[in-house]
Every structure is written in structure tokens, then in C-alpha cells.
CSV table of C-alpha atoms and ligand atoms in Angstrom, one decimal:
chain,number,residue,atom,x,y,z
A,1,MET,CA,-0.1,0.0,0.1
A,2,ALA,CA,1.3,3.2,-0.7
A,3,LYS,CA,2.4,5.2,2.0
A,4,ARG,CA,0.0,8.1,3.0
A,5,LYS,CA,1.4,11.7,2.8
A,6,ALA,CA,-0.2,14.5,4.2
A,7,PRO,CA,-1.9,16.8,1.8
A,8,VAL,CA,-0.3,20.1,3.0
A,9,LYS,CA,3.3,21.3,4.1
A,10,LYS,CA,4.3,23.3,7.0
A,11,ASN,CA,3.9,27.4,6.7
A,12,GLU,CA,1.5,26.7,3.6
A,13,GLU,CA,-1.3,29.2,3.5
A,14,ILE,CA,-4.4,27.6,2.4
A,15,THR,CA,-8.4,28.2,2.5
A,16,LEU,CA,-10.3,25.9,4.9
A,17,THR,CA,-13.9,25.2,5.9
A,18,PHE,CA,-14.6,24.0,9.2
A,19,GLU,CA,-17.2,21.4,10.2
A,20,ASP,CA,-16.7,20.6,14.2
A,21,LEU,CA,-14.9,21.5,17.5
A,22,THR,CA,-12.6,19.5,19.5
A,23,HIS,CA,-13.1,19.2,23.3
A,24,GLU,CA,-9.8,22.0,23.6
A,25,GLY,CA,-12.0,24.4,21.7
A,26,ASN,CA,-10.5,24.2,18.5
A,27,GLY,CA,-12.4,24.6,14.8
A,28,VAL,CA,-11.7,20.9,12.8
A,29,GLY,CA,-11.4,21.6,8.9
A,30,LYS,CA,-10.4,18.6,6.8
A,31,ILE,CA,-8.1,18.5,3.5
A,32,ASP,CA,-8.9,15.5,1.6
A,33,GLY,CA,-10.1,13.3,5.2
A,34,TYR,CA,-6.8,14.8,6.7
A,35,PRO,CA,-8.0,17.0,10.1
A,36,LEU,CA,-6.4,20.3,10.8
A,37,PHE,CA,-6.9,21.7,14.0
A,38,VAL,CA,-7.4,25.5,14.1
A,39,PRO,CA,-7.7,27.6,17.6
A,40,TYR,CA,-10.4,30.2,17.3
A,41,ALA,CA,-12.2,28.9,13.9
A,42,LEU,CA,-15.9,28.1,14.5
A,43,PRO,CA,-17.7,25.7,12.7
A,44,GLY,CA,-19.3,26.8,9.6
A,45,GLU,CA,-16.9,29.2,8.8
A,46,LYS,CA,-14.4,29.4,5.7
A,47,ALA,CA,-11.1,30.9,6.4
A,48,VAL,CA,-7.5,31.4,5.5
A,49,VAL,CA,-5.4,29.3,7.7
A,50,LYS,CA,-1.6,28.8,7.7
A,51,VAL,CA,-0.3,25.3,8.5
A,52,VAL,CA,2.1,25.2,11.8
A,53,LYS,CA,2.3,22.0,12.5
A,54,VAL,CA,2.3,18.8,10.3
A,55,ASN,CA,1.5,15.3,12.1
A,56,LYS,CA,1.1,12.1,10.2
A,57,ASN,CA,-2.7,11.9,10.9
A,58,TYR,CA,-3.4,15.3,12.0
A,59,GLY,CA,-2.1,18.8,11.8
A,60,PHE,CA,-2.4,22.3,13.4
A,61,GLY,CA,-3.0,25.5,12.0
A,62,LYS,CA,-3.3,29.4,12.9
A,63,LEU,CA,-6.4,31.3,12.0
A,64,ILE,CA,-5.1,34.0,9.6
A,65,GLU,CA,-8.3,35.8,8.1
A,66,VAL,CA,-12.0,34.6,8.6
A,67,LYS,CA,-13.6,34.9,4.7
A,68,GLU,CA,-17.1,33.8,6.0
A,69,PRO,CA,-17.7,34.1,9.6
A,70,SER,CA,-19.8,32.2,11.2
A,71,SER,CA,-23.3,33.8,12.5
A,72,ASN,CA,-21.9,32.7,15.9
A,73,ARG,CA,-19.0,34.9,15.9
A,74,VAL,CA,-18.9,37.6,18.5
A,75,GLU,CA,-16.5,40.0,19.9
A,76,PRO,CA,-14.7,38.8,22.8
A,77,PRO,CA,-15.0,41.7,25.7
A,78,CYS,CA,-11.7,40.4,26.9
A,79,ASP,CA,-8.7,42.5,26.0
A,80,VAL,CA,-5.9,39.8,26.1
A,81,PHE,CA,-8.6,36.7,25.5
A,82,TYR,CA,-6.1,35.6,22.2
A,83,LYS,CA,-3.2,35.6,24.4
A,84,CYS,CA,-4.5,34.1,27.9
A,85,GLY,CA,-5.1,30.3,28.6
A,86,GLY,CA,-8.0,31.1,30.8
A,87,CYS,CA,-10.9,31.3,28.6
A,88,GLN,CA,-11.3,29.3,25.0
A,89,ILE,CA,-14.4,30.5,23.5
A,90,GLN,CA,-15.2,34.2,24.3
A,91,HIS,CA,-15.1,34.2,20.4
A,92,MET,CA,-18.4,31.8,20.3
A,93,SER,CA,-22.3,33.3,21.0
A,94,TYR,CA,-23.2,32.0,24.4
A,95,GLU,CA,-26.1,30.5,22.6
A,96,MET,CA,-23.7,28.5,20.9
A,97,GLN,CA,-21.6,27.4,23.9
A,98,LEU,CA,-24.7,26.0,25.5
A,99,LYS,CA,-25.6,24.3,22.4
A,100,MET,CA,-21.9,22.9,22.0
A,101,LYS,CA,-21.7,21.6,25.4
A,102,GLN,CA,-24.8,19.5,25.1
A,103,LYS,CA,-23.3,18.2,21.8
A,104,GLN,CA,-20.1,16.8,23.3
A,105,VAL,CA,-22.1,15.2,26.3
A,106,LYS,CA,-24.2,14.0,23.9
A,107,ASN,CA,-20.9,12.4,21.6
A,108,VAL,CA,-19.0,11.0,24.7
A,109,MET,CA,-22.1,9.2,25.8
A,110,HIS,CA,-22.3,7.6,22.3
A,111,LYS,CA,-18.7,7.3,21.9
A,112,ILE,CA,-17.4,5.9,25.4
A,113,ALA,CA,-20.4,4.7,27.1
A,114,HIS,CA,-22.5,3.7,24.2
A,115,LEU,CA,-25.4,5.1,25.6
A,116,SER,CA,-27.0,6.7,22.5
A,117,ASP,CA,-30.6,6.7,23.7
A,118,VAL,CA,-30.1,8.4,27.1
A,119,PRO,CA,-31.6,11.9,27.1
A,120,VAL,CA,-29.2,14.5,27.4
A,121,HIS,CA,-30.9,17.9,28.4
A,122,PRO,CA,-30.0,21.1,27.0
A,123,THR,CA,-27.2,23.1,28.8
A,124,ILE,CA,-28.6,25.2,32.0
A,125,GLY,CA,-26.8,28.3,31.4
A,126,MET,CA,-26.3,31.7,32.9
A,127,GLU,CA,-28.4,34.6,32.2
A,128,ASP,CA,-25.2,36.6,32.6
A,129,PRO,CA,-22.2,34.6,31.6
A,130,TRP,CA,-19.7,36.9,33.0
A,131,ARG,CA,-18.0,37.8,36.5
A,132,TYR,CA,-19.3,34.6,37.8
A,133,ARG,CA,-15.9,33.3,39.8
A,134,ASN,CA,-16.0,33.7,43.2
A,135,LYS,CA,-12.2,32.5,43.3
A,136,GLY,CA,-8.8,33.9,41.3
A,137,ALA,CA,-5.1,32.6,42.1
A,138,LEU,CA,-3.0,35.1,40.3
A,139,PRO,CA,0.9,34.4,39.7
A,140,VAL,CA,2.9,37.4,40.7
A,141,GLY,CA,6.2,38.6,38.4
A,142,GLU,CA,8.0,41.8,38.2
A,143,LYS,CA,8.2,44.0,35.2
A,144,ASP,CA,10.6,47.1,34.9
A,145,GLY,CA,10.8,47.1,38.9
A,146,GLU,CA,7.4,46.8,39.7
A,147,LEU,CA,4.9,43.9,40.9
A,148,ILE,CA,2.6,42.7,38.2
A,149,THR,CA,-0.2,40.0,38.1
A,150,GLY,CA,-1.8,38.5,35.7
A,151,PHE,CA,-2.4,34.8,34.0
A,152,TYR,CA,-0.1,33.1,32.2
A,153,ARG,CA,0.0,33.2,28.4
A,154,MET,CA,-1.2,30.4,26.9
A,155,ARG,CA,0.9,26.9,27.1
A,156,SER,CA,3.8,29.0,28.9
A,157,HIS,CA,4.9,30.6,32.5
A,158,ASP,CA,4.9,34.4,30.9
A,159,ILE,CA,2.6,36.8,32.7
A,160,ILE,CA,0.5,38.5,30.8
A,161,SER,CA,1.8,41.8,32.2
A,162,ASP,CA,-1.3,44.0,30.7
A,163,MET,CA,-4.2,42.2,32.1
A,164,GLU,CA,-6.1,44.9,33.5
A,165,THR,CA,-9.5,42.8,34.7
A,166,CYS,CA,-10.8,39.1,34.0
A,167,VAL,CA,-14.2,39.2,32.7
A,168,VAL,CA,-15.1,36.0,34.2
A,169,GLN,CA,-13.7,36.9,37.9
A,170,ASP,CA,-16.0,38.5,40.3
A,171,GLU,CA,-15.2,42.4,40.6
A,172,VAL,CA,-14.4,42.0,44.2
A,173,ASN,CA,-11.7,39.5,43.5
A,174,ASP,CA,-10.5,41.6,40.2
A,175,ARG,CA,-10.0,44.7,42.9
A,176,MET,CA,-8.7,42.7,45.7
A,177,VAL,CA,-5.9,41.2,43.8
A,178,GLU,CA,-4.7,44.8,42.5
A,179,ALA,CA,-4.7,46.4,46.4
A,180,VAL,CA,-2.9,43.5,47.6
A,181,ARG,CA,-0.2,43.7,44.4
A,182,ARG,CA,-0.1,47.7,44.8
A,183,ILE,CA,0.3,47.3,48.9
A,184,ALA,CA,3.1,44.4,48.3
A,185,ASN,CA,4.6,46.6,46.0
A,186,ARG,CA,4.8,49.7,48.1
A,187,PHE,CA,6.7,47.4,50.4
A,188,GLY,CA,9.3,46.0,48.3
A,189,ILE,CA,8.1,42.7,48.4
A,190,THR,CA,9.8,40.8,45.5
A,191,SER,CA,8.0,38.0,43.3
A,192,TYR,CA,9.0,34.6,43.1
A,193,ASP,CA,11.0,33.8,40.0
A,194,GLU,CA,10.6,30.7,38.8
A,195,LYS,CA,13.6,30.0,36.6
A,196,LYS,CA,15.8,31.1,39.5
A,197,ASP,CA,13.9,29.8,42.3
A,198,LYS,CA,14.5,33.0,44.2
A,199,GLY,CA,12.3,35.9,45.6
A,200,THR,CA,9.2,35.8,47.6
A,201,LEU,CA,5.7,36.4,46.6
A,202,ARG,CA,4.2,33.6,44.4
A,203,HIS,CA,0.6,33.9,44.1
A,204,ILE,CA,-2.1,36.2,45.4
A,205,MET,CA,-5.4,34.5,45.8
A,206,VAL,CA,-8.7,35.8,46.6
A,207,ARG,CA,-12.1,34.1,47.4
A,208,THR,CA,-15.4,35.9,48.0
A,209,GLY,CA,-18.7,34.8,49.3
A,210,ARG,CA,-21.1,36.1,46.8
A,211,LYS,CA,-24.1,36.4,49.3
A,212,THR,CA,-22.0,37.2,51.9
A,213,SER,CA,-19.3,39.7,50.2
A,214,GLU,CA,-16.9,38.2,52.8
A,215,VAL,CA,-13.5,38.0,51.4
A,216,MET,CA,-10.4,35.9,52.1
A,217,ILE,CA,-6.9,36.7,51.0
A,218,ILE,CA,-4.3,34.1,50.6
A,219,LEU,CA,-0.5,35.0,50.0
A,220,VAL,CA,1.6,32.2,48.7
A,221,THR,CA,5.1,32.6,49.6
A,222,ARG,CA,8.5,30.6,48.8
A,223,THR,CA,10.0,32.0,51.9
A,224,GLU,CA,8.6,31.4,55.8
A,225,LYS,CA,8.5,34.7,56.5
A,226,LEU,CA,6.3,37.4,54.7
A,227,PRO,CA,8.2,40.7,55.0
A,228,HIS,CA,6.3,43.7,56.6
A,229,GLN,CA,3.6,41.1,57.1
A,230,LYS,CA,2.0,43.7,60.1
A,231,GLU,CA,1.9,46.7,57.8
A,232,ILE,CA,0.4,44.9,55.0
A,233,VAL,CA,-2.0,43.4,57.1
A,234,LYS,CA,-3.2,46.5,59.0
A,235,GLU,CA,-3.4,48.5,55.6
A,236,LEU,CA,-5.7,45.9,53.9
A,237,THR,CA,-8.1,45.2,56.8
A,238,GLU,CA,-8.1,49.2,57.4
A,239,THR,CA,-9.0,50.0,53.9
A,240,TYR,CA,-11.0,46.9,52.9
A,241,PRO,CA,-13.9,46.0,55.7
A,242,ASN,CA,-15.1,42.9,53.7
A,243,ILE,CA,-11.9,41.4,54.4
A,244,LYS,CA,-12.3,38.7,57.2
A,245,SER,CA,-9.5,36.3,56.6
A,246,ILE,CA,-6.0,36.7,55.8
A,247,ILE,CA,-3.7,33.7,55.4
A,248,HIS,CA,-0.2,32.9,54.9
A,249,ASN,CA,0.6,30.1,52.7
A,250,ILE,CA,4.1,28.6,52.4
A,251,ASN,CA,5.4,26.8,49.2
A,252,ASN,CA,9.2,26.6,49.1
A,253,ARG,CA,9.1,23.9,46.4
A,254,ARG,CA,9.6,24.1,42.6
A,255,THR,CA,6.2,23.3,41.4
A,256,ASN,CA,3.2,24.3,39.4
A,257,VAL,CA,0.9,23.2,42.4
A,258,ILE,CA,-0.2,26.7,44.0
A,259,MET,CA,-0.3,26.3,47.7
A,260,GLY,CA,2.2,24.6,50.0
A,261,ASN,CA,1.7,22.5,53.2
A,262,LYS,CA,2.1,25.4,55.7
A,263,THR,CA,-1.2,27.5,56.3
A,264,LYS,CA,-1.5,30.1,58.9
A,265,VAL,CA,-4.3,32.5,59.5
A,266,ILE,CA,-2.0,36.0,59.6
A,267,TRP,CA,-5.3,38.2,60.3
A,268,GLY,CA,-9.4,37.1,61.1
A,269,GLU,CA,-11.0,33.8,60.8
A,270,PRO,CA,-9.5,30.7,59.0
A,271,TYR,CA,-12.8,30.8,56.8
A,272,ILE,CA,-15.5,32.8,55.2
A,273,TYR,CA,-19.1,32.4,54.9
A,274,ASP,CA,-21.3,31.6,52.3
A,275,THR,CA,-24.6,30.7,51.6
A,276,ILE,CA,-26.6,28.2,48.8
A,277,GLY,CA,-30.0,28.0,48.7
A,278,ASP,CA,-30.8,28.0,52.9
A,279,ILE,CA,-27.6,26.6,53.8
A,280,ARG,CA,-24.9,28.4,55.2
A,281,PHE,CA,-21.3,27.6,54.6
A,282,ALA,CA,-17.9,27.9,56.6
A,283,ILE,CA,-15.1,27.7,53.8
A,284,SER,CA,-11.4,27.3,54.8
A,285,ALA,CA,-8.3,28.2,52.3
A,286,LYS,CA,-7.8,24.7,51.3
A,287,SER,CA,-10.8,23.2,50.8
A,288,PHE,CA,-13.0,23.0,47.4
A,289,TYR,CA,-15.3,25.6,46.7
A,290,GLN,CA,-17.6,25.4,43.7
A,291,ILE,CA,-16.1,28.4,41.8
A,292,ASN,CA,-19.6,29.5,40.2
A,293,PRO,CA,-22.0,30.4,43.3
A,294,TYR,CA,-24.8,31.1,40.7
A,295,GLN,CA,-24.8,27.7,38.9
A,296,THR,CA,-24.1,25.9,41.8
A,297,GLU,CA,-27.3,26.4,43.3
A,298,LYS,CA,-28.9,25.0,39.9
A,299,LEU,CA,-26.5,22.1,39.9
A,300,TYR,CA,-27.4,21.2,43.7
A,301,GLU,CA,-31.3,21.5,43.1
A,302,LYS,CA,-30.9,19.4,40.1
A,303,ALA,CA,-28.9,16.7,42.3
A,304,LEU,CA,-31.6,16.7,44.9
A,305,GLU,CA,-34.1,16.5,42.4
A,306,TYR,CA,-32.3,13.4,40.9
A,307,ALA,CA,-31.8,11.8,44.0
A,308,GLU,CA,-36.0,11.5,44.9
A,309,ILE,CA,-34.8,11.5,48.6
A,310,THR,CA,-37.7,10.3,51.5
A,311,LYS,CA,-37.5,10.9,54.6
A,312,ASP,CA,-36.1,7.4,55.7
A,313,ASP,CA,-33.5,7.3,53.1
A,314,ILE,CA,-29.7,6.6,53.9
A,315,VAL,CA,-27.6,8.9,51.5
A,316,ILE,CA,-24.0,8.3,50.7
A,317,ASP,CA,-22.1,11.6,49.3
A,318,ALA,CA,-18.6,10.7,48.2
A,319,TYR,CA,-16.2,13.4,47.4
A,320,CYS,CA,-18.3,15.6,49.5
A,321,GLY,CA,-15.7,18.5,50.0
A,322,ILE,CA,-17.0,20.9,52.5
A,323,GLY,CA,-20.3,19.0,52.7
A,324,THR,CA,-22.5,21.1,50.5
A,325,ILE,CA,-24.4,18.7,48.5
A,326,SER,CA,-24.6,16.4,51.8
A,327,LEU,CA,-26.5,19.0,53.9
A,328,PHE,CA,-28.8,19.6,50.7
A,329,MET,CA,-29.6,15.9,50.9
A,330,ALA,CA,-29.8,16.1,54.9
A,331,GLN,CA,-32.6,18.8,54.3
A,332,GLN,CA,-34.5,15.6,53.2
A,333,ALA,CA,-32.9,12.5,54.0
A,334,LYS,CA,-32.8,10.7,57.3
A,335,LYS,CA,-29.1,10.4,57.5
A,336,VAL,CA,-26.1,11.7,55.0
A,337,TYR,CA,-22.5,10.0,55.4
A,338,GLY,CA,-19.9,12.2,53.4
A,339,VAL,CA,-16.5,11.3,52.8
A,340,GLU,CA,-13.4,13.3,51.4
A,341,VAL,CA,-9.6,13.0,51.4
A,342,VAL,CA,-8.7,16.6,52.5
A,343,PRO,CA,-8.9,16.8,56.4
A,344,GLU,CA,-9.8,20.9,56.2
A,345,ALA,CA,-12.6,20.2,54.1
A,346,VAL,CA,-13.9,17.6,56.5
A,347,GLU,CA,-13.2,19.9,59.5
A,348,ASP,CA,-15.7,22.6,57.5
A,349,GLY,CA,-17.9,19.8,56.9
A,350,LYS,CA,-18.5,19.2,60.7
A,351,LYS,CA,-18.6,23.2,61.4
A,352,ASN,CA,-21.3,23.4,58.5
A,353,ALA,CA,-23.8,20.8,59.8
A,354,THR,CA,-23.7,22.2,63.3
A,355,LEU,CA,-23.8,25.8,62.1
A,356,ASN,CA,-27.2,25.0,60.4
A,357,ASN,CA,-28.7,22.6,63.3
A,358,MET,CA,-28.6,19.7,61.1
A,359,THR,CA,-27.2,16.5,63.5
A,360,ASN,CA,-28.2,14.0,60.6
A,361,ALA,CA,-25.0,14.6,58.5
A,362,GLU,CA,-21.6,12.8,59.7
A,363,PHE,CA,-18.3,13.2,58.1
A,364,PHE,CA,-15.1,11.0,57.4
A,365,VAL,CA,-11.8,11.8,56.4
A,366,GLY,CA,-10.3,9.1,53.9
A,367,GLU,CA,-10.0,8.0,50.1
A,368,ALA,CA,-13.4,7.3,48.9
A,369,GLU,CA,-12.7,4.1,47.5
A,370,LYS,CA,-11.3,3.0,50.7
A,371,ILE,CA,-14.1,4.2,53.2
A,372,MET,CA,-16.5,2.5,50.7
A,373,PRO,CA,-15.9,-1.0,50.7
A,374,TRP,CA,-15.3,-0.4,54.5
A,375,TRP,CA,-18.6,0.7,54.9
A,376,LYS,CA,-20.2,-2.0,53.0
A,377,LYS,CA,-18.5,-4.4,55.3
A,378,GLN,CA,-20.1,-2.6,58.1
A,379,GLY,CA,-23.6,-3.4,56.7
A,380,LEU,CA,-24.4,0.2,55.5
A,381,GLN,CA,-26.9,0.4,53.3
A,382,PRO,CA,-27.9,3.4,51.1
A,383,ASP,CA,-30.8,4.1,49.5
A,384,VAL,CA,-29.1,6.7,47.4
A,385,ILE,CA,-25.3,7.7,46.5
A,386,VAL,CA,-24.2,10.7,45.2
A,387,VAL,CA,-20.6,10.8,43.8
A,388,ASP,CA,-18.8,14.1,42.6
A,389,PRO,CA,-15.3,13.4,41.7
A,390,PRO,CA,-12.4,15.4,40.4
A,391,ARG,CA,-11.6,15.2,36.7
A,392,LYS,CA,-10.3,11.9,36.7
A,393,GLY,CA,-13.2,10.3,37.8
A,394,CYS,CA,-14.5,7.6,40.1
A,395,ASP,CA,-11.8,4.8,41.2
A,396,GLU,CA,-12.6,1.7,39.9
A,397,LYS,CA,-13.0,0.2,43.7
A,398,LEU,CA,-15.4,2.7,44.3
A,399,LEU,CA,-17.3,2.0,41.4
A,400,GLN,CA,-17.2,-1.8,42.9
A,401,ALA,CA,-18.2,-0.8,45.8
A,402,MET,CA,-21.3,1.0,44.5
A,403,ILE,CA,-22.5,-1.6,42.5
A,404,ASP,CA,-22.0,-4.1,45.6
A,405,MET,CA,-24.5,-1.8,47.9
A,406,GLU,CA,-26.9,-2.0,45.5
A,407,PRO,CA,-28.2,1.7,46.0
A,408,LYS,CA,-32.2,2.6,44.5
A,409,ARG,CA,-30.2,5.4,42.8
A,410,ILE,CA,-27.0,7.2,42.0
A,411,VAL,CA,-26.5,10.6,41.4
A,412,TYR,CA,-23.5,11.2,39.4
A,413,VAL,CA,-22.1,15.0,39.4
A,414,SER,CA,-19.0,15.3,37.1
A,415,CYS,CA,-17.1,18.2,35.6
A,416,ASN,CA,-15.5,15.8,33.0
A,417,PRO,CA,-17.9,14.2,30.6
A,418,SER,CA,-15.2,11.7,29.2
A,419,THR,CA,-14.7,9.9,32.5
A,420,LEU,CA,-18.6,10.3,33.3
A,421,ALA,CA,-19.0,8.0,30.3
A,422,ARG,CA,-16.4,5.6,31.1
A,423,ASP,CA,-17.7,5.4,34.2
A,424,LEU,CA,-21.6,5.3,33.5
A,425,ARG,CA,-20.5,2.3,31.2
A,426,ILE,CA,-19.4,0.3,34.5
A,427,LEU,CA,-22.1,1.3,36.3
A,428,GLU,CA,-24.8,0.2,33.8
A,429,ASP,CA,-22.8,-3.4,33.5
A,430,GLY,CA,-22.8,-3.5,36.9
A,431,GLY,CA,-26.8,-3.1,36.8
A,432,PHE,CA,-27.9,0.4,37.2
A,433,GLN,CA,-29.4,2.1,34.2
A,434,THR,CA,-28.4,5.9,32.9
A,435,LYS,CA,-32.3,7.6,33.1
A,436,GLU,CA,-31.0,11.3,32.2
A,437,ILE,CA,-28.1,13.6,32.3
A,438,GLN,CA,-28.3,17.4,32.8
A,439,PRO,CA,-25.4,19.6,31.8
A,440,VAL,CA,-24.8,22.6,34.0
A,441,ASP,CA,-22.6,25.7,32.8
A,442,MET,CA,-20.5,26.3,35.9
A,443,PHE,CA,-17.8,27.7,33.3
A,444,PRO,CA,-19.0,30.0,30.7
A,445,GLN,CA,-16.6,31.1,27.8
A,446,THR,CA,-14.4,27.7,28.4
A,447,MET,CA,-14.5,24.3,27.1
A,448,HIS,CA,-15.1,22.9,30.7
A,449,ILE,CA,-18.8,21.2,30.9
A,450,GLU,CA,-20.2,20.1,34.3
A,451,CYS,CA,-23.0,17.7,34.3
A,452,VAL,CA,-25.4,15.7,36.5
A,453,SER,CA,-26.7,12.5,35.8
A,454,GLN,CA,-29.5,9.9,37.4
A,455,LEU,CA,-29.0,6.1,37.5
A,456,VAL,CA,-31.6,3.8,39.1
A,457,LYS,CA,-30.9,0.0,40.0
A,458,LYS,CA,-31.9,-2.2,37.3
A,459,MET,CA,-35.1,-4.7,38.5
B,1,SAH,N1,-19.4,18.0,46.1
B,1,SAH,C1,-18.2,19.2,46.8
B,1,SAH,C2,-16.7,18.5,46.2
B,1,SAH,C3,-16.4,18.5,44.8
B,1,SAH,S1,-14.6,18.5,44.1
B,1,SAH,C4,-18.7,20.2,46.1
B,1,SAH,O1,-19.5,20.3,45.3
B,1,SAH,O2,-18.4,21.1,46.4
B,1,SAH,C5,-14.1,16.9,44.7
B,1,SAH,C6,-13.7,16.7,45.9
B,1,SAH,O3,-13.1,15.1,46.0
B,1,SAH,C7,-12.8,17.7,46.4
B,1,SAH,O4,-13.2,18.2,47.5
B,1,SAH,C8,-11.2,16.5,46.5
B,1,SAH,O5,-10.7,17.0,47.8
B,1,SAH,C9,-11.6,15.3,46.8
B,1,SAH,N2,-11.3,14.0,46.5
B,1,SAH,C10,-10.3,13.9,45.4
B,1,SAH,N3,-9.9,12.6,45.6
B,1,SAH,C11,-10.8,12.0,46.8
B,1,SAH,C12,-10.8,10.7,47.0
B,1,SAH,N4,-10.0,9.7,46.5
B,1,SAH,N5,-11.7,10.4,48.2
B,1,SAH,C13,-12.3,11.3,48.7
B,1,SAH,N6,-12.5,12.6,48.1
B,1,SAH,C14,-11.5,12.9,47.1
């Protein structure tokens, strides 16, 4: 058989029509069946593209000029959209974003889970899909002797120095990062230099409670000491009364991970509060908390609806974080058991149960894949199991424990449709039926997709 050659050469300029979109948000156009992936190209568009990389079975291109724009192409409001790695699809109408996300979920259900008939509902979107993030963590650098903060340029660790605002970030967070940087700069704090592994301030993190407007500031340094700590704290807290907590975290390792192991409260409380529905939550620096509070409420309501809890039901909430879903379920259930691997989050969970006068939720520290089989051995028989794992999905041992426990229903909350589809296949083979899937847009302007799905035990 003749060896197939790529039909394009590097640096060649071609005109291409786009048909599809990858899960990274790249447009896909084909030349004699050979796919070229092009950032910022939209399906339905015709554009001039420069070929930048040629592999055997696919290549990459750069968008040079859109000849026939899609009716869904919009002007991105962010000045640095085309440099920043944070958002991928600000150039796409919101309506198309929602449709595209639903389609992507349908696709993986078909291809990975072999579940072509399961209803995947239209994505639940936001009315105003901007300024939704309640948390920001910005790397700190220096330019012309001044501290700068900004996200990294795509696929690099160069800070975008002309980023003035982030349009998906809560305005309070934007302002607070700016304030901390300005004050730190005045006291001569140096930024951490990744290449030389020198300097002080690595990241400025801010978390805001949307309903309470309480602010937590986390300063991540390489050094044990934060120079001028007293003065910095004084100035921040005297100027900004919403600040309720200032945390100093030390990260002296050469790593991409933002926070290190040592965390000190240097002012105020170790947590801030926020409210979802009727429940109040304390959130500490190291605990996971959903970043889009507007959509979280819709997500949890859907999870609760899918759980169909009655007052005699026993519920397990695996990967429970600070117990948000657990306490939502505990409003209706007889008893909820939560399990979570981060000890600080479990402490928050216990505190949150007390805070809301709930006595029917109990929280355990540990790996869900170890605790669940142990619970099974102890004879725990849940009516409903809720799981909400990180991107990599559920551990196989956990899936097996769920199958062995034979709950009436499973509610699977997922931030990664591919691993969701993989796990649904295993649960289907283990005796459950996927009834429906609801995508919820927790991350507008990005390619990330959140889903809630309901499974029932097959009779
Ligand atoms: N349901 C919560 C948290 C979901 S995020 C909410 O909606 O807020 C996923 C959580 O799983 C994180 O808190 C993370 O710390 C936790 N986690 C990760 N691996 C785990 C494991 N093996 N066992 C238990 N929890 C785990």
C-alpha cells in the first residue's frame, strides 16, 4: 500500500471550511480527509489558515483571516483573550456555547459509554455569563521593577502583564488582587522567580462569598516569612472592611501546584462564609468550593431532584468537600454520610452541619475508594449514593463498592464528560440504568462542562 502523505506542508497558507470543534475548543477542518485543528475557528466558517504543524494523521493551523464568519462569531470582551490560556470560547455566542456543550456530552455518551438513547438535556446556562468566578489565584511577577499580576500566556509561564481585569472573575476579586499587589509593591516585596527559584511572593489568591461579600486573601510565598506582614495586614484590613480572613501559605517547592503544605492564619478567621439555597457554609483556604455560585445552586437543586429522597433514606455523598451536597440532601434524608480526602474540608463539613443545626450528617476523612468498601463490610446500606469526583472520575474500587451496595439510585455529578461516560458504562454493566443527564454551565467562556446524571438500579 502506498504510504499516505499529509496533503499540506508546514507554513503553507490554505483556505479551509470548518465542520466541527474539538473538546479543547479548536475548529476542525479537513483537507482530503486530513484534519487540521485551528484555534479560534468556528464550525461553519471559511477561513485562511497557515499550517504550523504537520503530523502523520493530523495537523495544526493558525487562523489568518476569516473569510465567511459564522453567525455565532462574536467580539470577545476581554482585551487579552487571544493570549490568555484561561478562556477558550469568548469568540462564540453564548447560545452556541450551550448547544455545543450539550452536543459534546451526547457525543461521549455515544462513543465512550455506548449510551445513544439516554436523554441529554439542553445545557442550563447563566442569564449573564460573565463575572461569575468567586475565586482567583494570580501568579505574581515583575516588570520594570514593579510587581505585576496576570494569568499565564497560553501554554507558557509568562505572565500577561497588560491584563487589567478578568471578565469572568467577580469584580471584588479583581479589585482585591490589585490592592494586594499595590500594597506589596510599596513595601518592596519581591516576586518569586520560577527559573532562579528565588524571591518571595508567588501567588495572590482571593475568595469571595457571593451572598455574604466576605473576602479571604491568601498570600503564597516561597519564604517562611512574609516581609512587612504587620503593615500589609493593617493597611488591607483598615481599607477593606469586607476582608474577614488573611492567610499566609508557604510553598518552597519548585512546582506548578499553587499552595504549599504550611498554612497560617495571619489575620481574622480561618474561613469565610457563603450561602447556597438556605444553607450557610464556612469555607477554609484549602477546601474545595464550587467556583460559580450562581450555577452551583442550580446544580445542587438538580442533584437533589435526581436523588428523589424520602424521609427514611440513607444517603452517601462521596467526594463531599465541605459537605455542600451532603447538607442539601440532609434537609430531606434520614441520614447522610459524607467522605472526603482533604482533612480541612471535612472539618469544614462538620462545622457546617452544626452551623445549620443539622444533626443527621456525618463526615469522614479518607479516600472514598477505601471508605466505601469498608462501609459495605460494616453493613451500611444506602438508598442513594451521590458522587462528585475530580476530573479523573471515580476509582474502580469505588465503582465496585457502589455496585455491591445496590442503592436504589445513584446521582453522578461530574466536571469531565469523558470520565463520566467511562464510569457510566461500568455502572450500567454492574446493574444500573442511566435515566438522564443534565449539563449545567458552571464555566461559561471555557470548554469545561459540568453534568448531573441520574441512575437507577435495574429490576
Ligand atoms: N461535592 C463537593 C466537592 C466536589 S470536588 C462540592 O460540590 O463542593 C471533589 C472533591 O473530591 C474535592 O473536595 C477533593 O478534595 C475530593 N477528593 C479527591 N480525591 C478523593 C478521594 N480519593 N476520596 C475522597 N475525596 C476525594
